[in-house]
Amino acid sequence: MTDAAASLIALDWGTTAQRAWLLDGDGGILATRRPELGLLPTTAGLDVRDADARARAYETAFWSACGEWVTAHPELPVLACGMVGSAQGWAEAGYLTAPAELRFGSGALTRVEHRGGAAHLVPGLRTPSQHGRPGDVIRGEETQIVGALEALGSPAEAVTLVLPGTHGKWVRVDGGKVVSFATAMSGELFGLLTTGGILARTAAGARRDDAAFARGLAADRSRGLSTELFGARPLVLDGLLDPASVPDYVSGVLIADEVGHLAPTVGAGPVVLCGTEDLCRRYAAALAAHDIVPTVLTEDVAARGLWRIALSTGLLGSSGRNGS
Amino acid sequence: MTDAAASLIALDWGTTAQRAWLLDGDGGILATRRPELGLLPTTAGLDVRDADARARAYETAFWSACGEWVTAHPELPVLACGMVGSAQGWAEAGYLTAPAELRFGSGALTRVEHRGGAAHLVPGLRTPSQHGRPGDVIRGEETQIVGALEALGSPAEAVTLVLPGTHGKWVRVDGGKVVSFATAMSGELFGLLTTGGILARTAAGARRDDAAFARGLAADRSRGLSTELFGARPLVLDGLLDPASVPDYVSGVLIADEVGHLAPTVGAGPVVLCGTEDLCRRYAAALAAHDIVPTVLTEDVAARGLWRIALSTGLLGSSGRNGS
């Protein structure tokens, strides 16, 4: 049994992982879990076009992550953001269209059933493709943005939020409104390159090596990412890079390329970094090379955002807590 | 039984695939095979530091590819180039160091044993890492270069060879000497992105779509490869790209980024493309955007290069054909 003051089960359910929180009556964190059942492992081997099969897989994954909490507190509402609300998710939860204020009112959430009751999904945020040029989509970071803006005191000034992850987001907010954003899939490239292919084979073991990360960060970018990434291999063959340090070198090359392209697009106002401690450290180092000193927020802003959305949608509120 | 004039078993044995040729007494192609047992599948699950286990795996893969030819012609020498001669290959076959003429004399080859006799491995080509800046390595393309230069009539002028593949090479040759080269791993990134991760999930089936390739090729590159790759997903979500066309779009984005960075580094003189018909078509389209019209050679120049090296090393020659 967890704290009797438990008030909300909140999940940030992304492409590769989940973070789940049990929140108290003020949105404070009572307990945290980090199950590994993101969208990709949850739907592995499924025909994602089969909505019923998908729903069963997500229900099982949800129960594996939060079943104990639901059993202990069957009356609690459940709110989830992230890829769980995508076309390959538990159910398609729709989108807001940017530019947009991130106001989620009653009716904004999409309800799905599980064996212990219901869960509610937060919509994403999109910019439409235009004239054949790709737009962009956000799933989960809209909730981090809600939490981050609250943590920043709802700034009226323009601010850039950098949210690194599997599909990292660079989000421009002005006057409380998301005006534009870009997605960089450096995190996914890192995962693919360090688990499959020649660099994964070149690496032997993996050991944190901040100096190797800094070397990757400083690598010449003029010949392009595809060429610079391969540089890890000759460095190892020439005895100049420890095979165990290949992942950190690759991380440096990827992040330097992302930040090198996107930092010049950042407009006036502060830059705010929000993510895991490790990723924030890496991106802060890359931003420093562009004379940007970011404000750093913890990734728990997602829990704060889920709390805010639970309140604004009426999932929690004066009508009591049986919001499911 | 194949043609009695068979004279050499020649293999280009790369990271992901093999091409094997049975050559006649003039180096003409009698038969071709395309087994899938490249370095990665051959060594999958192995501890690559275990040289004996590796040698057994390569012997088995070789026998699976060429055993019938060896059985039919037990006296034929066997010559192989590519990653088979790398530190993760059958045996480490060493390197020439660029700038270098690609002259392979007696003693240049590394001998390995198989159940039907011996095979010989061609050394690679390297530029050393200097001042912490990565050098580069070639395995297999040195042989393609030998064949391509012969096909071009051993040009005295400067020429740039573009050799697309898993690890594509841009090679500068001047006066018959390789002066520099760069490796772009666009082919490997394509394989990783279209078999794992969110773009592979976004794709449903795969159908050749030249228009989607052209759209990827024309995508704005200013925000960097990691951001532009993700663009395939919003295009699909917005109904503007057929899920089956995602691989061709991704191919266009990757090749445009590689060519966009490396085409400006090409010096004076002709540009020569050499690879599979499909890759040559794609790279020619990307080069055209930079006003470069390449000469296109078939990938069989590797067979020609192996033939030349078999002659120059004495594996074939006046001493007879029992060169093993």
XYZ file of C-alpha atoms in Angstrom:
648
model
C 0.000 0.000 0.000
C 1.254 3.444 -0.877
C 0.314 6.756 0.690
C -3.402 7.189 1.238
C -3.161 10.734 -0.115
C -2.554 9.300 -3.612
C -4.617 11.239 -6.097
C -3.498 10.533 -9.685
C -1.646 7.840 -11.634
C 0.311 9.756 -14.274
C 2.349 8.321 -17.156
C 4.681 9.742 -19.759
C 4.593 6.839 -22.212
C 7.019 7.345 -25.060
C 8.579 5.531 -27.977
C 11.136 3.540 -26.044
C 10.254 3.874 -22.349
C 7.660 4.825 -19.783
C 7.838 6.976 -16.685
C 4.995 6.487 -14.251
C 4.222 8.569 -11.159
C 1.840 8.216 -8.260
C 0.910 11.789 -7.349
C -0.563 13.174 -4.131
C -3.383 15.700 -3.747
C -1.052 18.585 -4.549
C 0.605 16.909 -7.538
C 3.640 15.961 -5.446
C 5.451 12.766 -6.394
C 4.751 9.857 -4.037
C 6.386 7.157 -6.148
C 8.106 6.822 -9.523
C 8.541 3.861 -11.844
C 10.501 3.548 -15.055
C 9.184 0.543 -16.911
C 10.788 -0.204 -20.275
C 7.543 -0.830 -22.127
C 7.547 2.073 -24.575
C 5.661 1.998 -27.878
C 8.300 -0.018 -29.741
C 8.610 -2.895 -27.243
C 4.871 -2.855 -26.536
C 3.951 -3.277 -30.201
C 6.880 -5.473 -31.266
C 5.640 -8.228 -33.546
C 2.109 -6.781 -33.729
C 0.274 -5.723 -36.843
C -0.215 -2.135 -35.662
C -3.179 -1.741 -38.012
C -5.099 -4.182 -35.786
C -6.591 -1.761 -33.226
C -7.901 -4.559 -30.981
C -4.574 -6.354 -30.802
C -2.903 -3.034 -30.089
C -5.357 -2.171 -27.305
C -4.753 -5.559 -25.668
C -0.982 -5.075 -25.842
C -1.179 -1.607 -24.302
C -3.554 -2.771 -21.590
C -1.124 -5.554 -20.674
C 1.801 -3.122 -20.682
C -0.140 -0.627 -18.561
C -1.075 -3.304 -16.076
C 2.518 -4.474 -15.878
C 3.619 -0.887 -15.134
C 0.824 0.338 -12.868
C -1.333 -2.659 -11.930
C -0.150 -2.577 -8.308
C -1.061 1.087 -7.974
C -4.475 0.539 -9.561
C -5.146 -2.419 -7.283
C -4.168 -0.392 -4.210
C -6.132 2.693 -5.324
C -8.903 1.531 -7.660
C -10.617 4.905 -7.476
C -7.691 6.945 -8.864
C -7.914 8.497 -12.324
C -5.172 7.564 -14.789
C -3.697 10.111 -17.205
C -1.065 9.325 -19.841
C 0.734 11.431 -22.426
C 3.127 10.487 -25.206
C 3.203 8.023 -28.087
C 0.572 5.971 -26.231
C -1.856 8.432 -27.859
C -0.474 7.998 -31.391
C -1.853 6.083 -34.365
C 0.359 3.209 -33.174
C -0.646 3.747 -29.554
C -3.433 2.543 -27.286
C -5.804 4.875 -29.120
C -5.345 7.912 -31.356
C -5.728 10.908 -29.022
C -5.698 13.632 -31.668
C -3.667 16.827 -31.766
C -3.769 20.517 -31.086
C -2.418 22.508 -34.035
C 0.392 25.012 -33.441
C 0.598 27.951 -33.059
C -1.455 27.158 -29.954
C -1.756 27.823 -26.262
C -1.551 24.518 -24.428
C -4.979 24.703 -22.845
C -6.613 21.355 -22.348
C -10.263 21.648 -21.346
C -12.948 19.093 -20.663
C -13.344 16.828 -23.669
C -9.673 17.115 -24.615
C -8.808 13.623 -23.394
C -9.357 10.252 -25.086
C -10.648 7.462 -22.868
C -9.481 3.838 -23.095
C -10.606 0.890 -20.983
C -8.418 -1.427 -18.934
C -9.342 -4.333 -16.692
C -9.319 -2.063 -13.619
C -11.212 0.890 -15.090
C -10.255 3.591 -17.566
C -7.223 5.616 -18.562
C -7.192 8.966 -20.329
C -4.817 10.070 -23.064
C -3.498 13.601 -23.668
C -3.611 14.867 -27.271
C -0.394 15.764 -29.052
C 0.601 18.912 -30.882
C 1.271 19.307 -34.585
C 2.257 21.725 -37.270
C 0.727 20.686 -40.592
C 2.849 19.796 -43.622
C 2.557 22.527 -46.230
C 3.489 22.643 -49.900
C 5.070 19.194 -49.575
C 7.375 20.408 -46.816
C 7.066 18.229 -43.711
C 5.274 19.647 -40.708
C 6.070 18.143 -37.320
C 4.429 16.286 -34.454
C 4.814 16.157 -30.687
C 3.511 13.436 -28.378
C 4.303 13.828 -24.692
C 6.430 16.942 -24.888
C 3.254 19.100 -24.947
C 2.837 17.899 -21.356
C 6.469 18.593 -20.483
C 5.993 22.077 -21.916
C 2.939 22.654 -19.679
C 4.978 21.601 -16.651
C 8.073 23.549 -17.704
C 6.137 26.766 -18.283
C 4.610 26.434 -14.818
C 8.061 25.803 -13.323
C 9.307 28.925 -15.126
C 6.437 31.018 -13.710
C 4.468 31.204 -16.995
C 6.903 33.612 -18.687
C 5.397 36.263 -20.951
C 8.686 36.604 -22.823
C 9.804 34.346 -25.671
C 11.632 31.192 -24.565
C 13.149 28.186 -26.309
C 12.659 24.772 -24.724
C 15.126 22.037 -25.673
C 13.737 18.618 -24.740
C 16.286 15.939 -25.670
C 15.206 12.313 -25.964
C 14.592 9.568 -28.515
C 12.965 12.215 -30.702
C 14.247 15.461 -29.207
C 12.215 18.642 -29.546
C 13.255 22.262 -29.921
C 10.186 24.287 -29.036
C 9.660 28.017 -29.404
C 7.151 29.497 -26.946
C 6.117 33.155 -27.044
C 3.509 34.748 -24.810
C 2.586 31.309 -23.480
C 1.853 30.057 -26.996
C 3.827 27.333 -28.809
C 4.693 29.030 -32.073
C 6.943 26.436 -33.720
C 9.023 23.364 -33.040
C 11.460 20.935 -34.665
C 12.180 17.272 -33.975
C 15.696 15.784 -34.140
C 15.943 12.012 -33.954
C 19.506 11.969 -32.620
C 18.456 9.826 -29.672
C 17.011 7.171 -31.936
C 20.060 7.291 -34.220
C 22.238 6.796 -31.143
C 20.217 3.738 -30.171
C 20.300 2.244 -33.665
C 24.019 2.897 -34.189
C 25.100 1.527 -30.828
C 23.017 -1.655 -30.975
C 23.352 -2.581 -34.667
C 25.842 -2.029 -37.460
C 29.580 -1.546 -37.614
C 29.974 1.001 -34.790
C 28.159 -1.318 -32.389
C 30.601 -4.031 -33.464
C 33.539 -1.649 -33.111
C 32.480 -0.856 -29.559
C 33.392 -3.495 -27.012
C 31.594 -3.052 -23.758
C 30.648 0.517 -22.959
C 32.091 2.721 -20.285
C 31.197 6.342 -19.599
C 33.969 8.488 -21.026
C 33.332 12.232 -20.804
C 36.521 12.965 -22.738
C 35.358 10.790 -25.648
C 32.017 12.623 -25.608
C 33.865 15.951 -25.732
C 35.967 14.699 -28.665
C 32.846 13.678 -30.581
C 31.335 17.056 -29.766
C 34.382 18.821 -31.196
C 34.630 16.714 -34.365
C 34.693 18.624 -37.642
C 31.128 18.710 -38.974
C 31.898 20.041 -42.443
C 31.697 16.654 -44.201
C 28.272 15.824 -42.791
C 26.883 13.591 -40.072
C 27.024 10.384 -42.092
C 30.760 10.840 -42.669
C 31.652 12.130 -39.205
C 29.927 9.221 -37.460
C 32.128 6.753 -39.307
C 35.178 8.521 -37.831
C 34.796 6.509 -34.629
C 35.966 3.413 -36.471
C 39.350 4.660 -37.769
C 39.988 6.245 -34.364
C 39.557 2.799 -32.765
C 41.581 1.040 -35.479
C 44.368 3.590 -34.975
C 44.345 2.976 -31.225
C 43.221 6.531 -30.503
C 39.787 5.700 -29.089
C 38.973 2.968 -26.578
C 36.334 0.624 -28.054
C 34.396 1.017 -24.781
C 34.229 4.778 -25.437
C 32.651 4.520 -28.903
C 29.091 5.175 -27.603
C 30.157 8.416 -25.905
C 32.049 9.552 -29.000
C 29.022 8.788 -31.194
C 26.790 10.636 -28.716
C 29.047 13.671 -29.027
C 29.009 13.615 -32.835
C 25.217 13.286 -32.970
C 24.478 15.976 -30.392
C 27.012 18.399 -31.896
C 25.379 17.983 -35.288
C 21.869 18.526 -33.922
C 22.824 21.513 -31.792
C 25.051 22.912 -34.552
C 22.099 23.012 -36.924
C 19.369 24.065 -34.496
C 21.129 26.445 -32.095
C 21.397 29.112 -34.829
C 17.600 28.939 -35.222
C 17.009 29.853 -31.564
C 15.591 33.358 -31.282
C 15.859 35.912 -28.487
C 15.130 34.951 -24.887
C 16.322 32.251 -22.557
C 16.978 28.631 -23.533
C 15.569 26.014 -21.166
C 16.805 22.419 -21.144
C 14.555 19.742 -19.788
C 15.276 16.005 -19.698
C 17.252 13.347 -17.898
C 20.262 14.585 -15.946
C 22.619 12.795 -18.331
C 21.082 14.244 -21.509
C 20.868 17.741 -20.006
C 24.583 17.574 -19.184
C 25.388 16.558 -22.765
C 23.182 19.182 -24.424
C 24.400 21.914 -22.065
C 27.961 21.157 -23.171
C 26.952 21.309 -26.836
C 24.999 24.543 -26.319
C 27.984 26.085 -24.525
C 29.944 25.766 -27.774
C 27.366 28.167 -29.220
C 27.622 30.522 -26.211
C 24.230 29.426 -24.920
C 23.886 28.854 -21.181
C 20.572 27.109 -20.623
C 18.337 26.970 -17.582
C 18.009 23.284 -16.657
C 14.762 21.718 -15.412
C 14.351 18.127 -14.290
C 12.354 15.665 -16.346
C 9.782 15.552 -13.530
C 8.151 18.578 -15.159
C 6.218 15.945 -17.132
C 4.565 14.827 -13.878
C 3.740 18.471 -13.139
C 2.288 18.876 -16.612
C 0.138 15.774 -16.233
C -1.116 17.123 -12.906
C -2.034 20.472 -14.494
C -3.821 18.753 -17.390
C -5.701 16.467 -14.974
C -6.978 19.599 -13.236
C -7.802 21.642 -16.343
C -9.685 18.786 -18.016
C -11.717 18.055 -14.887
C -10.203 14.582 -14.506
C -9.348 15.863 -11.018
C -11.394 18.637 -9.538
C -14.405 19.817 -7.630
C -16.430 16.885 -8.922
C -14.240 14.628 -6.818
C -11.521 12.203 -7.675
C -13.531 9.478 -9.299
C -12.799 11.093 -12.614
C -12.501 7.938 -14.656
C 30.257 -28.316 -63.434
C 31.040 -24.854 -64.719
C 33.226 -23.867 -67.635
C 36.528 -25.716 -67.799
C 38.285 -22.413 -68.530
C 37.611 -21.286 -64.949
C 40.721 -19.661 -63.585
C 39.960 -17.734 -60.364
C 37.346 -17.673 -57.608
C 37.016 -13.997 -56.700
C 34.998 -12.476 -53.820
C 34.110 -8.970 -52.755
C 33.137 -9.742 -49.154
C 31.736 -6.719 -47.413
C 29.964 -5.670 -44.236
C 26.490 -6.829 -45.213
C 26.846 -8.960 -48.351
C 29.162 -10.907 -50.608
C 29.564 -10.957 -54.344
C 31.390 -13.964 -55.721
C 32.583 -14.513 -59.277
C 34.022 -17.454 -61.148
C 36.440 -15.906 -63.655
C 37.900 -17.352 -66.858
C 41.496 -17.190 -68.063
C 41.052 -13.609 -69.249
C 39.261 -12.393 -66.144
C 35.880 -12.640 -67.851
C 32.901 -13.494 -65.662
C 31.697 -17.093 -66.017
C 29.290 -17.069 -63.076
C 28.156 -14.678 -60.323
C 26.702 -15.302 -56.888
C 25.347 -12.866 -54.328
C 25.289 -14.654 -50.994
C 24.067 -12.601 -48.040
C 26.825 -13.671 -45.667
C 28.622 -10.364 -45.131
C 30.686 -9.618 -42.024
C 27.720 -8.739 -39.817
C 25.656 -11.909 -40.457
C 28.783 -14.097 -40.503
C 29.912 -12.922 -37.073
C 26.463 -12.450 -35.486
C 26.526 -13.805 -31.941
C 30.290 -14.410 -32.003
C 32.875 -12.951 -29.663
C 34.863 -11.306 -32.464
C 37.960 -11.262 -30.262
C 38.066 -15.071 -30.546
C 40.154 -15.475 -33.729
C 39.556 -19.239 -33.948
C 35.776 -18.943 -33.675
C 35.879 -16.181 -36.255
C 37.993 -18.243 -38.670
C 35.555 -21.157 -38.360
C 32.582 -18.877 -39.038
C 34.245 -17.369 -42.113
C 35.286 -20.773 -43.422
C 31.689 -21.986 -43.108
C 30.370 -18.848 -44.812
C 32.947 -19.187 -47.593
C 32.050 -22.803 -48.135
C 28.376 -21.954 -48.238
C 29.073 -19.307 -50.902
C 31.730 -21.002 -53.014
C 31.934 -24.654 -51.923
C 30.422 -25.907 -55.177
C 32.957 -23.982 -57.233
C 35.854 -25.213 -55.086
C 34.621 -28.802 -55.352
C 34.304 -28.519 -59.122
C 37.681 -26.759 -59.512
C 39.835 -27.714 -56.531
C 42.961 -26.314 -58.195
C 41.674 -22.726 -58.535
C 43.153 -19.947 -56.427
C 40.712 -17.945 -54.287
C 41.066 -14.185 -53.808
C 38.835 -12.059 -51.600
C 38.719 -8.357 -50.797
C 36.636 -6.364 -48.336
C 35.785 -6.537 -44.645
C 36.750 -10.237 -44.731
C 40.290 -8.864 -44.281
C 39.433 -6.627 -41.308
C 40.125 -7.077 -37.603
C 36.636 -8.618 -37.423
C 37.197 -10.628 -40.591
C 38.654 -14.040 -41.440
C 42.113 -12.613 -40.777
C 43.557 -9.088 -40.548
C 45.014 -8.435 -44.006
C 46.709 -5.122 -43.220
C 46.567 -1.859 -45.134
C 48.373 0.290 -47.613
C 48.645 3.888 -46.394
C 47.370 6.706 -48.625
C 48.591 8.651 -50.507
C 49.470 5.465 -52.388
C 49.492 3.845 -55.779
C 47.418 0.682 -55.621
C 50.202 -1.716 -56.540
C 49.894 -5.114 -54.938
C 53.018 -7.227 -55.398
C 53.975 -10.686 -54.220
C 53.657 -10.883 -50.448
C 50.776 -8.379 -50.355
C 48.124 -11.012 -49.686
C 47.193 -12.738 -46.427
C 46.579 -16.481 -46.629
C 43.833 -18.313 -44.722
C 43.012 -22.014 -44.786
C 39.699 -23.633 -45.612
C 38.698 -27.276 -45.845
C 39.315 -27.285 -49.609
C 42.616 -25.383 -49.648
C 43.520 -21.751 -49.107
C 42.080 -18.324 -49.794
C 43.974 -15.061 -50.067
C 42.891 -11.683 -48.705
C 43.604 -8.267 -50.251
C 44.876 -5.558 -47.869
C 42.822 -2.412 -47.345
C 43.806 1.225 -47.592
C 43.992 3.776 -44.805
C 44.743 7.355 -43.967
C 46.055 7.613 -40.408
C 44.254 9.612 -37.720
C 46.232 12.737 -36.930
C 46.059 15.210 -34.069
C 42.958 13.418 -32.757
C 41.163 13.942 -36.067
C 39.884 10.632 -37.477
C 41.667 9.174 -40.458
C 39.725 6.750 -42.626
C 39.771 3.147 -43.819
C 38.804 1.287 -46.964
C 38.227 -2.463 -47.284
C 37.198 -3.735 -50.697
C 36.925 -0.408 -52.478
C 40.718 -0.449 -53.081
C 39.945 -3.369 -55.402
C 37.026 -1.556 -57.041
C 39.386 1.389 -57.586
C 41.932 -0.891 -59.309
C 39.193 -2.203 -61.607
C 37.662 1.233 -62.198
C 41.002 2.822 -63.116
C 41.619 0.019 -65.620
C 38.130 0.508 -67.056
C 38.855 4.238 -67.372
C 42.132 3.543 -69.228
C 44.407 4.423 -66.287
C 43.770 8.179 -66.483
C 46.725 10.469 -65.746
C 44.364 13.317 -64.849
C 42.719 13.774 -61.454
C 39.447 11.893 -61.006
C 36.927 11.462 -58.188
C 35.416 8.015 -57.661
C 32.099 7.835 -55.800
C 31.463 4.277 -54.578
C 28.105 4.143 -52.783
C 27.290 1.242 -50.484
C 26.867 0.381 -46.820
C 29.901 2.553 -46.120
C 30.165 4.662 -49.272
C 33.518 6.065 -50.333
C 34.468 9.299 -52.080
C 37.969 8.712 -53.420
C 40.301 11.241 -54.994
C 42.818 9.749 -57.441
C 45.504 11.838 -59.113
C 48.167 10.482 -61.442
C 47.070 6.936 -60.609
C 47.613 7.567 -56.893
C 44.879 7.580 -54.243
C 45.469 10.919 -52.520
C 42.509 11.077 -50.120
C 39.102 9.601 -49.390
C 36.073 9.954 -47.132
C 33.546 7.406 -45.907
C 29.836 8.176 -45.512
C 27.728 5.577 -43.741
C 24.450 6.603 -45.379
C 23.841 3.054 -46.578
C 24.121 1.678 -43.065
C 21.918 4.467 -41.673
C 19.334 3.580 -44.325
C 19.416 -0.055 -43.250
C 19.144 0.778 -39.544
C 16.367 3.341 -40.005
C 14.246 1.142 -42.272
C 14.498 -2.020 -40.178
C 14.309 -0.565 -36.637
C 12.871 2.491 -34.960
C 9.931 4.758 -35.644
C 10.412 5.252 -39.397
C 10.453 1.486 -39.943
C 7.180 1.367 -37.973
C 5.789 4.288 -39.962
C 6.549 2.458 -43.202
C 4.070 -0.260 -44.101
C 5.358 -2.514 -46.779
C 7.804 -0.931 -49.175
C 7.248 -0.088 -52.784
C 9.684 1.616 -55.119
C 8.581 5.235 -55.480
C 10.932 7.405 -57.516
C 8.858 10.505 -56.782
C 9.223 9.949 -53.020
C 12.974 9.556 -53.498
C 13.049 12.843 -55.415
C 11.077 14.542 -52.629
C 13.537 13.297 -50.013
C 16.369 14.469 -52.229
C 14.849 17.948 -52.413
C 14.071 18.259 -48.685
C 15.461 21.326 -46.932
C 18.776 20.341 -45.346
C 19.298 23.455 -43.238
C 18.067 21.908 -39.967
C 20.388 18.925 -40.199
C 20.066 15.261 -41.106
C 18.668 14.158 -37.749
C 15.766 16.609 -38.073
C 15.116 16.144 -41.781
C 14.906 12.342 -41.465
C 12.066 12.676 -38.956
C 10.104 14.637 -41.581
C 8.952 11.373 -43.158
C 6.705 10.762 -40.183
C 4.620 13.981 -40.252
C 4.330 13.607 -44.025
C 2.772 10.168 -43.513
C 0.590 11.365 -40.623
C -0.628 14.243 -42.793
C -1.483 11.835 -45.612
C 1.121 13.380 -47.913
C 3.442 10.361 -48.131
C 2.398 6.759 -48.693
C 3.732 4.602 -45.828
C 5.098 2.213 -48.487
C 7.188 5.091 -49.881
C 8.944 5.945 -46.596
C 12.109 3.974 -47.484
C 12.551 5.855 -50.765
C 11.956 9.204 -49.053
C 14.510 8.338 -46.354
C 16.950 7.215 -49.057
C 16.566 10.614 -50.733
C 17.146 12.551 -47.495
C 20.254 10.513 -46.640
C 21.821 10.669 -50.102
C 21.061 14.399 -50.487
C 22.776 15.081 -47.158
C 25.845 13.010 -48.058
C 26.177 14.450 -51.563
C 25.382 17.960 -50.324
C 28.318 17.825 -47.929
C 30.805 15.933 -50.105
C 30.107 17.214 -53.630
C 31.605 20.624 -52.762
C 34.834 18.842 -51.769
C 35.238 17.269 -55.235
C 38.146 18.858 -57.085
C 38.739 19.307 -60.802
C 38.322 16.416 -63.222
C 35.619 13.889 -63.955
C 33.431 12.210 -61.340
C 32.983 8.458 -61.735
C 30.155 6.548 -60.061
C 30.538 2.858 -59.439
C 28.084 0.572 -57.672
C 24.805 -1.250 -58.117
C 22.551 0.082 -60.846
C 20.004 1.241 -58.264
C 22.512 3.160 -56.129
C 24.191 4.695 -59.171
C 20.805 5.985 -60.345
C 20.155 7.550 -56.936
C 23.591 9.151 -56.577
C 23.536 10.418 -60.174
C 20.264 12.219 -59.386
C 21.765 13.751 -56.235
C 24.956 14.767 -58.067
C 22.881 16.381 -60.828
C 21.551 18.831 -58.239
C 25.177 19.970 -57.889
C 25.648 20.174 -61.675
C 27.807 17.054 -61.675
C 27.245 14.532 -64.472
C 29.154 11.395 -63.519
C 30.539 8.604 -65.659
C 28.868 5.401 -64.452
C 30.684 2.070 -64.188
C 29.088 -1.237 -63.191
C 29.915 -2.844 -59.887
C 31.635 -5.668 -61.790
C 34.777 -3.521 -61.755
C 35.443 -5.278 -58.444
C 35.803 -8.558 -60.343
C 38.187 -6.825 -62.744
C 40.173 -5.441 -59.798
C 40.420 -8.855 -58.181
C 41.662 -10.290 -61.481
C 44.336 -7.581 -61.752
C 45.462 -8.147 -58.170
C 45.558 -11.920 -58.710
C 47.940 -11.277 -61.614
C 50.124 -8.649 -59.951
C 50.592 -10.671 -56.778
C 51.508 -13.836 -58.683
C 48.425 -15.698 -57.432
C 47.789 -16.211 -61.154
C 50.670 -16.069 -63.544
C 53.530 -17.761 -65.315
C 53.995 -20.108 -62.352
C 50.673 -21.675 -63.246
C 47.287 -21.555 -61.680
C 47.939 -23.590 -58.588
C 48.615 -20.373 -56.764
C 47.094 -21.396 -53.473
